[in-house]
Structure formats: structure tokens, C-alpha cells
PDB file of C-alpha atoms in Angstrom:
ATOM      1  CA  MET K 164      14.239  10.532  38.285  1.00  0.00           C
ATOM      2  CA  LEU K 165      12.336  12.675  35.791  1.00  0.00           C
ATOM      3  CA  PHE K 166      10.290  11.305  32.886  1.00  0.00           C
ATOM      4  CA  ARG K 167       9.161  13.366  29.946  1.00  0.00           C
ATOM      5  CA  SER K 168       6.065  12.410  28.029  1.00  0.00           C
ATOM      6  CA  THR K 169       4.868  13.893  24.761  1.00  0.00           C
ATOM      7  CA  ALA K 170       1.318  13.236  23.601  1.00  0.00           C
ATOM      8  CA  GLN K 171       0.695  12.968  19.897  1.00  0.00           C
ATOM      9  CA  GLU K 172      -2.683  13.911  18.503  1.00  0.00           C
ATOM     10  CA  ASP K 173      -4.640  11.049  16.956  1.00  0.00           C
ATOM     11  CA  GLN K 174      -4.549  11.480  13.180  1.00  0.00           C
ATOM     12  CA  PRO K 175      -7.313  10.379  10.800  1.00  0.00           C
ATOM     13  CA  PRO K 176      -6.685   7.114   8.980  1.00  0.00           C
ATOM     14  CA  LEU K 177      -5.302   6.960   5.452  1.00  0.00           C
ATOM     15  CA  VAL K 178      -7.245   4.975   2.858  1.00  0.00           C
ATOM     16  CA  LEU K 179      -6.857   4.475  -0.869  1.00  0.00           C
ATOM     17  CA  ILE K 180      -7.947   2.196  -3.648  1.00  0.00           C
ATOM     18  CA  ALA K 181      -4.584   0.954  -4.905  1.00  0.00           C
ATOM     19  CA  GLN K 182      -5.984  -1.246  -7.671  1.00  0.00           C
ATOM     20  CA  PRO K 183      -7.242  -0.561 -10.218  1.00  0.00           C
ATOM     21  CA  GLY K 184      -6.594   3.061  -9.164  1.00  0.00           C
ATOM     22  CA  ARG K 185      -8.209   4.515 -12.284  1.00  0.00           C
ATOM     23  CA  ASP K 186     -11.558   4.998 -13.981  1.00  0.00           C
ATOM     24  CA  LEU K 187     -12.694   2.027 -16.056  1.00  0.00           C
ATOM     25  CA  ILE K 188     -15.120   1.024 -18.768  1.00  0.00           C
ATOM     26  CA  LEU K 189     -16.552  -2.458 -18.167  1.00  0.00           C
ATOM     27  CA  PRO K 190     -19.548  -4.535 -19.225  1.00  0.00           C
ATOM     28  CA  ALA K 191     -22.315  -4.862 -16.624  1.00  0.00           C
ATOM     29  CA  ASP K 192     -21.560  -8.544 -16.029  1.00  0.00           C
ATOM     30  CA  ALA K 193     -17.840  -8.047 -15.268  1.00  0.00           C
ATOM     31  CA  PRO K 194     -16.472  -8.236 -11.741  1.00  0.00           C
ATOM     32  CA  LEU K 195     -14.311  -5.313 -10.614  1.00  0.00           C
ATOM     33  CA  SER K 196     -11.195  -6.498  -8.739  1.00  0.00           C
ATOM     34  CA  LEU K 197     -10.055  -4.043  -6.067  1.00  0.00           C
ATOM     35  CA  ASN K 198      -7.209  -3.643  -3.602  1.00  0.00           C
ATOM     36  CA  ILE K 199      -7.938  -1.260  -0.728  1.00  0.00           C
ATOM     37  CA  GLU K 200      -5.075  -0.065   1.495  1.00  0.00           C
ATOM     38  CA  ALA K 201      -5.826   1.482   4.906  1.00  0.00           C
ATOM     39  CA  GLN K 202      -3.699   2.495   7.868  1.00  0.00           C
ATOM     40  CA  ASP K 203      -3.996   4.458  11.095  1.00  0.00           C
ATOM     41  CA  ASP K 204      -1.589   5.647  13.769  1.00  0.00           C
ATOM     42  CA  TYR K 205      -3.488   3.959  16.653  1.00  0.00           C
ATOM     43  CA  GLY K 206      -5.763   1.405  15.010  1.00  0.00           C
ATOM     44  CA  LEU K 207      -8.483   0.853  12.418  1.00  0.00           C
ATOM     45  CA  ALA K 208     -12.063   0.163  13.497  1.00  0.00           C
ATOM     46  CA  ASN K 209     -13.467  -0.626  10.044  1.00  0.00           C
ATOM     47  CA  VAL K 210     -13.023  -0.164   6.326  1.00  0.00           C
ATOM     48  CA  ALA K 211     -15.901  -0.019   3.857  1.00  0.00           C
ATOM     49  CA  LEU K 212     -16.287  -0.062   0.093  1.00  0.00           C
ATOM     50  CA  GLU K 213     -19.062   2.338  -0.874  1.00  0.00           C
ATOM     51  CA  VAL K 214     -20.829   2.626  -4.224  1.00  0.00           C
ATOM     52  CA  ARG K 215     -23.190   5.090  -5.816  1.00  0.00           C
ATOM     53  CA  THR K 216     -25.169   4.966  -9.051  1.00  0.00           C
ATOM     54  CA  GLY K 217     -27.019   7.858 -10.640  1.00  0.00           C
ATOM     55  CA  GLN K 218     -28.214  10.384  -8.072  1.00  0.00           C
ATOM     56  CA  SER K 219     -28.496   7.825  -5.257  1.00  0.00           C
ATOM     57  CA  ASP K 220     -26.735   8.138  -1.903  1.00  0.00           C
ATOM     58  CA  TRP K 221     -23.487   6.320  -1.129  1.00  0.00           C
ATOM     59  CA  LYS K 222     -24.174   2.766   0.110  1.00  0.00           C
ATOM     60  CA  ALA K 223     -21.786   0.304   1.735  1.00  0.00           C
ATOM     61  CA  ALA K 224     -21.273  -2.563  -0.712  1.00  0.00           C
ATOM     62  CA  GLN K 225     -18.826  -4.339   1.607  1.00  0.00           C
ATOM     63  CA  GLN K 226     -17.513  -3.695   5.101  1.00  0.00           C
ATOM     64  CA  TRP K 227     -14.684  -5.139   7.163  1.00  0.00           C
ATOM     65  CA  ASN K 228     -14.830  -4.713  10.950  1.00  0.00           C
ATOM     66  CA  LEU K 229     -11.345  -4.625  12.442  1.00  0.00           C
ATOM     67  CA  ALA K 230     -12.020  -3.227  15.941  1.00  0.00           C
ATOM     68  CA  THR K 231     -11.542  -6.603  17.678  1.00  0.00           C
ATOM     69  CA  THR K 232      -7.816  -6.352  16.988  1.00  0.00           C
ATOM     70  CA  THR K 233      -5.335  -3.503  17.053  1.00  0.00           C
ATOM     71  CA  THR K 234      -4.927  -3.433  13.302  1.00  0.00           C
ATOM     72  CA  ARG K 235      -2.893  -0.415  12.235  1.00  0.00           C
ATOM     73  CA  ARG K 236      -2.472  -1.390   8.583  1.00  0.00           C
ATOM     74  CA  LYS K 237      -4.704  -3.514   6.365  1.00  0.00           C
ATOM     75  CA  SER K 238      -4.617  -4.517   2.710  1.00  0.00           C
ATOM     76  CA  LEU K 239      -7.942  -5.850   1.430  1.00  0.00           C
ATOM     77  CA  ASN K 240      -8.478  -7.655  -1.869  1.00  0.00           C
ATOM     78  CA  THR K 241     -12.078  -7.886  -2.988  1.00  0.00           C
ATOM     79  CA  GLU K 242     -14.388  -7.895  -5.987  1.00  0.00           C
ATOM     80  CA  LEU K 243     -17.318  -5.628  -6.653  1.00  0.00           C
ATOM     81  CA  GLN K 244     -19.965  -7.614  -8.518  1.00  0.00           C
ATOM     82  CA  LEU K 245     -21.523  -5.276 -11.073  1.00  0.00           C
ATOM     83  CA  ALA K 246     -23.899  -7.968 -12.358  1.00  0.00           C
ATOM     84  CA  GLY K 247     -26.332  -7.703  -9.454  1.00  0.00           C
ATOM     85  CA  MET K 248     -26.653  -3.921  -9.605  1.00  0.00           C
ATOM     86  CA  GLY K 249     -29.226  -3.673 -12.424  1.00  0.00           C
ATOM     87  CA  LEU K 250     -26.953  -1.606 -14.661  1.00  0.00           C
ATOM     88  CA  LYS K 251     -27.378  -0.818 -18.340  1.00  0.00           C
ATOM     89  CA  VAL K 252     -25.039   0.493 -21.038  1.00  0.00           C
ATOM     90  CA  GLY K 253     -23.973   4.066 -20.321  1.00  0.00           C
ATOM     91  CA  ASP K 254     -24.627   3.905 -16.555  1.00  0.00           C
ATOM     92  CA  LEU K 255     -21.947   5.265 -14.269  1.00  0.00           C
ATOM     93  CA  VAL K 256     -20.967   3.542 -11.018  1.00  0.00           C
ATOM     94  CA  LEU K 257     -18.905   5.553  -8.539  1.00  0.00           C
ATOM     95  CA  TYR K 258     -16.931   3.778  -5.839  1.00  0.00           C
ATOM     96  CA  ARG K 259     -14.707   4.793  -2.921  1.00  0.00           C
ATOM     97  CA  ALA K 260     -13.236   3.411   0.283  1.00  0.00           C
ATOM     98  CA  VAL K 261     -13.993   4.760   3.766  1.00  0.00           C
ATOM     99  CA  ALA K 262     -11.873   4.059   6.870  1.00  0.00           C
ATOM    100  CA  ARG K 263     -12.697   4.757  10.531  1.00  0.00           C
ATOM    101  CA  ASP K 264     -10.225   4.573  13.388  1.00  0.00           C
ATOM    102  CA  ILE K 265     -10.720   3.436  16.995  1.00  0.00           C
ATOM    103  CA  ARG K 266     -10.807   6.937  18.474  1.00  0.00           C
ATOM    104  CA  GLU K 267     -13.379   7.375  21.267  1.00  0.00           C
ATOM    105  CA  PRO K 268     -15.925   8.847  21.678  1.00  0.00           C
ATOM    106  CA  GLN K 269     -16.002   9.728  17.960  1.00  0.00           C
ATOM    107  CA  ALA K 270     -13.915   8.014  15.299  1.00  0.00           C
ATOM    108  CA  ASN K 271     -11.808   9.878  12.776  1.00  0.00           C
ATOM    109  CA  VAL K 272     -13.076   9.126   9.262  1.00  0.00           C
ATOM    110  CA  SER K 273     -11.226   9.276   5.947  1.00  0.00           C
ATOM    111  CA  ILE K 274     -12.583   8.851   2.446  1.00  0.00           C
ATOM    112  CA  SER K 275     -10.460   7.780  -0.510  1.00  0.00           C
ATOM    113  CA  ARG K 276     -10.517   9.358  -3.908  1.00  0.00           C
ATOM    114  CA  GLY K 277     -13.566   8.256  -5.836  1.00  0.00           C
ATOM    115  CA  TRP K 278     -13.279   6.273  -9.060  1.00  0.00           C
ATOM    116  CA  SER K 279     -15.825   5.376 -11.697  1.00  0.00           C
ATOM    117  CA  VAL K 280     -16.908   2.527 -13.923  1.00  0.00           C
ATOM    118  CA  THR K 281     -18.800   3.334 -17.098  1.00  0.00           C
ATOM    119  CA  ILE K 282     -20.937   0.428 -18.233  1.00  0.00           C
ATOM    120  CA  SER K 283     -20.348  -0.703 -21.820  1.00  0.00           C
ATOM    121  CA  GLU K 284     -21.794  -3.363 -24.066  1.00  0.00           C
ATOM    122  CA  SER K 285     -20.452  -6.845 -23.497  1.00  0.00           C
ATOM    123  CA  THR K 286     -19.843  -7.581 -27.171  1.00  0.00           C
ATOM    124  CA  GLY K 287     -16.120  -8.190 -26.944  1.00  0.00           C
ATOM    125  CA  ASP K 288     -12.915  -6.290 -26.456  1.00  0.00           C
ATOM    126  CA  ARG K 289     -13.310  -4.015 -29.503  1.00  0.00           C
ATOM    127  CA  SER K 290     -16.294  -2.164 -28.032  1.00  0.00           C
ATOM    128  CA  LEU K 291     -14.436  -1.728 -24.747  1.00  0.00           C
ATOM    129  CA  LEU K 292     -11.375  -0.386 -26.528  1.00  0.00           C
ATOM    130  CA  ALA K 293     -13.477   1.965 -28.662  1.00  0.00           C
ATOM    131  CA  ALA K 294     -15.342   3.278 -25.609  1.00  0.00           C
ATOM    132  CA  GLN K 295     -12.079   3.853 -23.727  1.00  0.00           C
ATOM    133  CA  ALA K 296     -10.609   5.639 -26.768  1.00  0.00           C
ATOM    134  CA  ARG K 297     -13.696   7.899 -26.986  1.00  0.00           C
ATOM    135  CA  LYS K 298     -13.425   8.767 -23.287  1.00  0.00           C
ATOM    136  CA  LEU K 299      -9.706   9.538 -23.656  1.00  0.00           C
ATOM    137  CA  LEU K 300     -10.340  11.694 -26.728  1.00  0.00           C
ATOM    138  CA  GLU K 301     -13.011  13.673 -24.857  1.00  0.00           C
ATOM    139  CA  ALA K 302     -10.600  14.314 -21.967  1.00  0.00           C
ATOM    140  CA  ILE K 303      -7.855  15.452 -24.356  1.00  0.00           C
ATOM    141  CA  GLN K 304     -10.285  17.800 -26.118  1.00  0.00           C
ATOM    142  CA  LYS K 305     -11.260  19.368 -22.771  1.00  0.00           C
ATOM    143  CA  ILE K 306      -7.605  19.869 -21.825  1.00  0.00           C
ATOM    144  CA  LEU K 307      -6.841  21.466 -25.201  1.00  0.00           C
ATOM    145  CA  ALA K 308      -9.825  23.810 -24.775  1.00  0.00           C
ATOM    146  CA  MET K 309      -8.497  24.852 -21.339  1.00  0.00           C
ATOM    147  CA  GLN K 310      -5.058  25.492 -22.858  1.00  0.00           C
ATOM    148  CA  ARG K 311      -6.623  27.717 -25.546  1.00  0.00           C
ATOM    149  CA  GLU K 312      -8.517  29.660 -22.850  1.00  0.00           C
ATOM    150  CA  ASN K 313      -5.295  30.107 -20.872  1.00  0.00           C
ATOM    151  CA  ARG K 314      -3.401  31.360 -23.928  1.00  0.00           C
ATOM    152  CA  ALA K 315      -6.162  33.888 -24.679  1.00  0.00           C
ATOM    153  CA  ALA K 316      -6.156  35.077 -21.048  1.00  0.00           C
ATOM    154  CA  VAL K 317      -2.352  35.447 -21.048  1.00  0.00           C
ATOM    155  CA  ASP K 318      -2.500  37.418 -24.305  1.00  0.00           C
ATOM    156  CA  MET K 319      -4.919  39.855 -22.610  1.00  0.00           C
ATOM    157  CA  ASP K 320      -2.770  40.053 -19.420  1.00  0.00           C
ATOM    158  CA  LEU K 321      -5.489  38.397 -17.323  1.00  0.00           C
ATOM    159  CA  PRO K 322      -4.722  36.128 -14.332  1.00  0.00           C
ATOM    160  CA  VAL K 323      -4.738  32.451 -15.235  1.00  0.00           C
ATOM    161  CA  GLU K 324      -5.653  29.559 -12.944  1.00  0.00           C
ATOM    162  CA  PRO K 325      -3.235  26.627 -13.463  1.00  0.00           C
ATOM    163  CA  ILE K 326      -4.726  23.789 -15.514  1.00  0.00           C
ATOM    164  CA  ARG K 327      -3.665  21.199 -12.934  1.00  0.00           C
ATOM    165  CA  THR K 328      -6.033  22.758 -10.363  1.00  0.00           C
ATOM    166  CA  ARG K 329      -9.030  22.682 -12.694  1.00  0.00           C
ATOM    167  CA  GLN K 330     -11.104  19.635 -13.498  1.00  0.00           C
ATOM    168  CA  PRO K 331     -11.148  18.770 -17.222  1.00  0.00           C
TER     169      PRO K 331
END
């Protein structure tokens, strides 16, 4: 009797912030509701929510240790409390999720896409809407400027980098 065995290399975990899944503008006293999705082919050791303000280093705001079980997929619902972070209007809070698997001697690590919260005044929905509209208008203006640059480059027969690969 002959048995065939094929080893599969341990892959890094996958992690993403499914909700809200976009940049936001919120007052400093608002909680930020999050859904973090993580999975790994052999098992997750832990998942962390990391935050960063200004030029500071990334810090774990919350962490979930999962190594006591063989958890291969985890959905975590949590809230990031902005109120205790000493934020003021105009501050930017960056946040991301980090997942580590159970690989020994060194875990595979994955980092989700980072998202941001811009702190606004807490004087009602109109200021939030106006701030979001300003941010959207700025992004559209940057994209239009890139399109103009591309058109000028094409007119001069110069190579053009696709807009989708450039950051607005």
C-alpha cells in the first residue's frame, strides 16, 4: 500500500476591516463601530485593532487572543472610543487590523488596509455633511488634476502612469 502526501506551505492570515470599510468624518465624542474579519489556513493566534494619531507609532487599542483554540476564521464586532483619545477638531486618527497565525517558531503577520477618521465639530449633522462634502470635493479636484496631467502627457507622446495606480 502506497500513500502520497503533499505538504502545503503555511500562508499568512487574511484580515480586513469590513465595516465601516471607508474613511470617515466624526466628532471626537462619537464611538466608531467596527467589524474585523480574519482568517488563516491553519489557525489564528491573535487579532489586534491598532490606532495612530499624528506622528505617533501604531498602538494596539484592542487585542483578541485566539491561540487557545484552533480558530481559522473570526468575525469581531467592536467599538473604538474616540472620546478618551484627547482629540480636537481637524485631528486625524488612522486605524488598521493586524492578524497573526499560529505558525512556529515565528508567526505569519498580515495587516489590513488602513482607514482614517477626521475629527469634526460636534455641532450637529450639517457640519459633518459639510466636512464630508469638502473632503469629497478635494478628492475630485485631485483626480481632475491628474486627468489633465495625463492628457497633456499623451498630447506630447510621453508615457502615462494609469490614474488607478496613483494616489489622489
